[in-house]
Amino acid sequence: MTTLALADLMKVMPLVDAWACSDAECLLLVSHPADPALDERLSALVLVNRQTSEGALLGEFPGASELVLWTRFTGPQANGLHALVASPGGHLWELMPGGRVQAIRDAFGSDGPLTYGFLNCATRQSDQVYIGGMSNQLYRLPEGGLRVERADAQVLDRDMADEDSAIYGMADMDGQRLLCVGGGGKIFWMDVHGVPHGIDSGTNVMINAVAALDAQTFVACGAGGLLLQGDLSGWCQVEDSDSTGTYFSAVKTQGQRLLWIGGQRLHASMAGDTWFELKRVPDAPGVSRFARGAGSGTWALGPSSIGWTGDGERWAWLPTASVRIAAG
């Protein structure tokens, strides 16, 4: 058994995606950058425990990827993790307990990401997972199943005539309605029948991420310092952050606080009338994304530190240089 520092691993394979397993454990997907000079890129799943500063390499996958779904086994396999990982080009791999990785053949069919462009995001809604991508691709994966279903019949840009046709972020509003944001200021939500309902966002700027405040209201962020609040009835309020021009890549709710990542910096604001008054989180290191998934707190992740908060105000930071990854 050998170990290496998570910081050293991330210098070669930067953080691509993450999923919270609990308030103590976070599942990280790291990958070789998309470089034409690299014939074979690899991605790896790493499970990190912030309380013990220990990590474990769970499995390796070909190509830069999107972490779609994880499940912790119970009973005899209580320590096992099952995960599904999709490549941007639409290949799907399954991680089984013990680190065995197997490809799921033709998961997206022939009329999928290889035709319409990369996959960009995934989110869970009730007992199924949605995966979105370029050309307004939208797929549904029932939990426990391995066959992807199309959910984009009325939104897919089959002609790829609009360069802004893309889904970059999604949020479950109430277990039945799915909100999607993307290129050119695109916002729409899908009802239980798969019918899309467009919302005029009031902007043509790329929207990168969205989070639900409740069953009707959401916040979003994007390029050029864009901050946005809206609801499913079509009302939207667009604001510019104090850092105009900042590329905002992520937003998440935590209690009464909203957490934002812009320009690799962590910001916070309060929900309500001051939702757009962002303040830099004191002493926060550079971060690039939030973890998705279970747990009552929020994870903020970057190349040098992993942070966790239970209330959005007080943070505990773990240097990635101190996390030792066990690799057999």
Coordinates of N, CA, C and O in Angstrom, one line a residue, residues 215-310:
A215 N -39.7 26.0 -3.7 CA -40.4 25.3 -4.9 C -40.7 26.3 -6.1 O -41.0 25.8 -7.2
Q216 N -40.5 27.6 -5.9 CA -40.8 28.5 -6.9 C -39.7 29.4 -7.3 O -39.5 29.9 -8.4
T217 N -38.8 29.7 -6.3 CA -37.8 30.8 -6.5 C -36.4 30.2 -6.6 O -36.1 29.2 -6.0
F218 N -35.6 30.9 -7.4 CA -34.2 30.4 -7.6 C -33.3 31.6 -7.8 O -33.7 32.7 -8.0
V219 N -32.0 31.3 -7.6 CA -30.9 32.2 -7.9 C -30.0 31.6 -8.9 O -29.8 30.3 -8.9
A220 N -29.3 32.4 -9.7 CA -28.4 31.9 -10.7 C -27.2 32.9 -10.9 O -27.3 34.0 -10.4
C221 N -26.2 32.4 -11.6 CA -25.0 33.3 -11.8 C -24.4 32.9 -13.1 O -24.6 31.8 -13.7
G222 N -23.5 33.8 -13.6 CA -22.9 33.5 -14.9 C -21.7 34.4 -15.2 O -21.1 35.0 -14.3
A223 N -21.5 34.5 -16.5 CA -20.3 35.3 -17.0 C -20.5 36.8 -16.8 O -21.7 37.2 -16.6
G224 N -19.5 37.5 -16.8 CA -19.6 39.0 -16.8 C -20.1 39.5 -15.4 O -20.6 40.6 -15.4
G225 N -19.9 38.8 -14.4 CA -20.4 39.2 -13.1 C -21.9 39.1 -12.9 O -22.5 39.7 -12.0
L226 N -22.6 38.3 -13.7 CA -24.0 38.2 -13.7 C -24.5 37.5 -12.4 O -24.1 36.4 -12.1
L227 N -25.5 38.1 -11.7 CA -26.2 37.5 -10.7 C -27.7 37.7 -11.0 O -28.1 38.7 -11.5
L228 N -28.5 36.6 -10.7 CA -29.9 36.7 -11.1 C -30.8 36.0 -10.0 O -30.4 35.0 -9.4
Q229 N -32.0 36.5 -9.8 CA -33.0 35.9 -9.0 C -34.3 35.9 -9.8 O -34.6 36.8 -10.5
G230 N -35.0 34.8 -9.7 CA -36.3 34.7 -10.4 C -37.2 33.7 -9.8 O -36.9 33.0 -8.8
D231 N -38.4 33.5 -10.5 CA -39.3 32.5 -10.1 C -39.9 31.8 -11.3 O -39.8 32.4 -12.4
L232 N -40.7 30.8 -11.1 CA -41.2 30.0 -12.2 C -42.3 30.7 -13.0 O -42.7 30.3 -14.1
S233 N -42.9 31.7 -12.4 CA -43.9 32.5 -13.1 C -43.4 33.4 -14.2 O -44.1 33.9 -15.0
G234 N -42.0 33.6 -14.2 CA -41.4 34.3 -15.2 C -40.8 35.6 -14.8 O -40.1 36.3 -15.5
W235 N -40.9 36.0 -13.5 CA -40.3 37.2 -12.9 C -38.8 36.9 -12.7 O -38.3 35.9 -12.3
C236 N -38.0 37.9 -13.2 CA -36.5 37.8 -13.0 C -35.9 39.2 -12.6 O -36.4 40.2 -13.1
Q237 N -35.0 39.2 -11.8 CA -34.2 40.4 -11.4 C -32.7 40.1 -11.7 O -32.2 39.1 -11.2
V238 N -32.2 40.9 -12.5 CA -30.8 40.7 -12.9 C -29.9 41.8 -12.2 O -30.3 43.0 -12.2
E239 N -28.8 41.4 -11.7 CA -27.9 42.3 -11.0 C -26.5 42.0 -11.5 O -26.1 40.9 -11.9
D240 N -25.6 43.1 -11.4 CA -24.2 42.9 -11.6 C -23.5 42.9 -10.2 O -23.8 43.8 -9.4
S241 N -22.6 42.0 -10.1 CA -21.8 42.0 -8.8 C -20.9 43.2 -8.8 O -20.7 43.9 -9.8
D242 N -20.3 43.5 -7.6 CA -19.3 44.5 -7.5 C -18.1 44.2 -8.3 O -17.4 45.2 -8.7
S243 N -17.9 42.9 -8.6 CA -16.7 42.5 -9.4 C -17.2 42.3 -10.9 O -17.3 41.2 -11.4
T244 N -17.6 43.4 -11.5 CA -18.1 43.3 -12.9 C -17.0 42.7 -13.8 O -15.9 43.1 -13.7
G245 N -17.5 41.7 -14.6 CA -16.5 41.0 -15.4 C -16.1 39.7 -14.8 O -15.5 38.9 -15.5
T246 N -16.3 39.5 -13.6 CA -16.0 38.2 -12.9 C -16.8 37.1 -13.5 O -18.0 37.2 -13.7
Y247 N -16.2 36.0 -13.7 CA -16.8 34.8 -14.2 C -17.4 34.0 -13.0 O -16.6 33.4 -12.3
F248 N -18.7 34.0 -12.8 CA -19.3 33.3 -11.7 C -19.6 31.9 -12.2 O -20.3 31.7 -13.2
S249 N -19.1 30.9 -11.4 CA -19.2 29.5 -11.9 C -20.1 28.6 -11.0 O -20.5 27.5 -11.5
A250 N -20.5 29.1 -9.8 CA -21.3 28.2 -8.9 C -22.1 29.0 -7.9 O -21.6 30.1 -7.5
V251 N -23.2 28.5 -7.5 CA -24.0 29.1 -6.5 C -24.7 28.0 -5.7 O -25.1 26.9 -6.3
K252 N -24.9 28.2 -4.4 CA -25.5 27.1 -3.5 C -26.1 27.8 -2.4 O -25.7 28.9 -1.9
T253 N -27.2 27.2 -1.9 CA -27.9 27.7 -0.7 C -27.4 27.0 0.6 O -27.0 25.8 0.5
Q254 N -27.3 27.7 1.7 CA -26.9 27.1 2.9 C -27.6 27.8 4.0 O -27.2 28.9 4.4
G255 N -28.8 27.3 4.5 CA -29.6 28.0 5.5 C -30.1 29.3 4.9 O -30.7 29.3 3.8
Q256 N -29.9 30.4 5.6 CA -30.3 31.7 5.1 C -29.3 32.4 4.2 O -29.5 33.5 3.8
R257 N -28.2 31.7 4.0 CA -27.1 32.3 3.2 C -27.0 31.7 1.8 O -27.4 30.6 1.6
L258 N -26.6 32.5 0.9 CA -26.3 32.1 -0.5 C -24.8 32.1 -0.6 O -24.1 33.1 -0.2
L259 N -24.2 31.1 -1.2 CA -22.8 31.0 -1.4 C -22.5 31.0 -2.9 O -23.2 30.3 -3.7
W260 N -21.5 31.8 -3.3 CA -21.2 32.0 -4.7 C -19.7 31.8 -4.9 O -18.9 32.1 -4.0
I261 N -19.3 31.3 -6.1 CA -17.9 31.2 -6.5 C -17.7 32.0 -7.8 O -18.4 31.8 -8.8
G262 N -16.9 33.0 -7.7 CA -16.6 33.9 -8.8 C -15.1 34.2 -8.9 O -14.5 34.6 -7.9
G263 N -14.5 34.0 -10.0 CA -13.0 34.3 -10.1 C -12.2 33.4 -9.1 O -11.2 33.9 -8.6
Q264 N -12.6 32.2 -8.9 CA -12.0 31.3 -7.9 C -12.1 31.8 -6.5 O -11.4 31.3 -5.6
R265 N -12.9 32.7 -6.2 CA -13.1 33.3 -4.8 C -14.4 32.9 -4.3 O -15.4 32.8 -5.0
L266 N -14.5 32.7 -3.0 CA -15.7 32.3 -2.3 C -16.4 33.6 -1.7 O -15.8 34.3 -1.0
H267 N -17.7 33.8 -2.1 CA -18.5 34.9 -1.6 C -19.7 34.4 -0.9 O -20.2 33.2 -1.1
A268 N -20.3 35.2 -0.1 CA -21.6 34.9 0.6 C -22.5 36.1 0.6 O -22.0 37.3 0.6
S269 N -23.8 35.9 0.6 CA -24.8 36.9 0.7 C -26.0 36.3 1.5 O -26.1 35.1 1.7
M270 N -26.8 37.2 2.0 CA -28.0 36.8 2.7 C -29.2 36.7 1.8 O -29.4 37.6 0.9
A271 N -30.1 35.7 1.9 CA -31.3 35.6 1.2 C -32.2 36.8 1.6 O -32.1 37.3 2.6
G272 N -33.1 37.1 0.7 CA -34.0 38.2 1.0 C -33.7 39.4 0.1 O -33.2 39.2 -1.0
D273 N -33.9 40.6 0.6 CA -33.7 41.8 -0.3 C -32.3 42.1 -0.6 O -32.0 42.8 -1.5
T274 N -31.4 41.5 0.2 CA -29.9 41.8 0.0 C -29.2 40.6 -0.7 O -28.0 40.4 -0.5
W275 N -29.9 39.8 -1.4 CA -29.4 38.5 -2.0 C -28.2 38.8 -2.9 O -27.3 38.0 -3.0
F276 N -28.1 40.0 -3.5 CA -27.0 40.3 -4.5 C -25.9 41.1 -3.8 O -24.9 41.4 -4.5
E277 N -25.9 41.3 -2.5 CA -24.8 42.1 -1.9 C -23.8 41.1 -1.4 O -23.8 40.6 -0.3
L278 N -22.9 40.7 -2.3 CA -21.9 39.7 -2.0 C -20.7 40.2 -1.2 O -20.3 41.4 -1.4
K279 N -20.3 39.4 -0.2 CA -19.1 39.7 0.6 C -18.1 38.6 0.5 O -18.5 37.4 0.6
R280 N -16.9 38.9 0.3 CA -15.8 37.9 0.3 C -15.8 37.1 1.6 O -15.8 37.7 2.7
V281 N -15.8 35.8 1.6 CA -15.7 35.0 2.8 C -14.3 35.2 3.4 O -13.3 34.9 2.7
P282 N -14.1 35.7 4.6 CA -12.8 35.9 5.1 C -11.9 34.7 5.2 O -12.3 33.6 5.5
D283 N -10.6 34.9 4.8 CA -9.6 33.9 4.9 C -9.9 32.6 4.1 O -9.2 31.6 4.3
A284 N -10.8 32.7 3.2 CA -11.1 31.5 2.3 C -10.1 31.4 1.2 O -9.8 32.4 0.5
P285 N -9.5 30.2 1.0 CA -8.6 30.0 -0.1 C -9.3 29.9 -1.4 O -10.5 30.0 -1.4
G286 N -8.5 29.8 -2.5 CA -9.1 29.7 -3.8 C -9.9 28.4 -3.9 O -9.5 27.4 -3.6
V287 N -11.2 28.5 -4.5 CA -12.0 27.4 -4.7 C -12.6 27.4 -6.1 O -12.7 28.5 -6.7
S288 N -13.0 26.3 -6.6 CA -13.5 26.2 -8.0 C -14.9 25.7 -8.1 O -15.6 25.9 -9.1
R289 N -15.4 25.0 -7.1 CA -16.7 24.4 -7.2 C -17.3 24.0 -5.8 O -16.5 23.9 -4.8
F290 N -18.6 23.7 -5.8 CA -19.2 23.2 -4.6 C -19.5 21.7 -4.9 O -19.6 21.3 -6.0
A291 N -19.6 20.9 -3.8 CA -20.0 19.5 -4.0 C -21.5 19.4 -4.1 O -22.2 20.2 -3.5
R292 N -22.0 18.4 -4.9 CA -23.4 18.2 -5.0 C -23.8 17.0 -4.1 O -22.9 16.2 -3.7
G293 N -25.1 16.8 -3.8 CA -25.5 15.6 -3.2 C -25.9 15.7 -1.7 O -26.4 16.7 -1.3
A294 N -25.7 14.6 -0.9 CA -26.2 14.5 0.4 C -25.4 15.3 1.4 O -24.5 16.0 1.1
G295 N -25.9 15.3 2.7 CA -25.2 16.0 3.7 C -25.9 17.3 4.1 O -26.6 17.9 3.2
S296 N -25.9 17.7 5.3 CA -26.6 18.9 5.7 C -25.7 20.2 5.6 O -26.3 21.3 5.6
G297 N -24.5 20.0 5.3 CA -23.6 21.2 5.2 C -23.2 21.4 3.7 O -23.8 20.8 2.8
T298 N -22.2 22.3 3.5 CA -21.8 22.6 2.2 C -20.3 22.4 2.1 O -19.5 22.8 3.0
W299 N -19.8 21.8 1.0 CA -18.4 21.7 0.7 C -18.0 22.7 -0.4 O -18.7 22.9 -1.3
A300 N -16.8 23.3 -0.2 CA -16.2 24.2 -1.2 C -14.8 23.6 -1.5 O -14.1 23.3 -0.6
L301 N -14.5 23.5 -2.8 CA -13.4 22.7 -3.2 C -12.4 23.5 -4.1 O -12.9 24.2 -5.0
G302 N -11.1 23.3 -3.8 CA -10.1 24.0 -4.6 C -8.9 23.2 -4.7 O -8.8 22.1 -4.0
P303 N -7.9 23.6 -5.4 CA -6.7 22.8 -5.6 C -5.8 22.7 -4.3 O -5.1 21.7 -4.1
S304 N -5.9 23.7 -3.4 CA -5.1 23.7 -2.2 C -5.8 23.4 -1.0 O -5.2 23.1 0.1
S305 N -7.2 23.5 -1.0 CA -7.9 23.3 0.3 C -9.3 22.8 0.0 O -9.9 23.0 -1.1
I306 N -9.8 22.0 1.0 CA -11.2 21.6 0.9 C -11.9 22.2 2.2 O -11.4 22.0 3.3
G307 N -13.0 22.8 2.0 CA -13.7 23.5 3.1 C -15.1 22.9 3.3 O -15.7 22.4 2.4
W308 N -15.6 23.0 4.6 CA -16.9 22.6 4.9 C -17.5 23.6 5.9 O -16.8 24.1 6.8
T309 N -18.8 23.8 5.7 CA -19.6 24.7 6.6 C -20.9 24.1 6.9 O -21.5 23.5 6.0
G310 N -21.4 24.3 8.1 CA -22.7 23.8 8.5 C -23.8 24.9 8.4 O -25.0 24.7 8.4

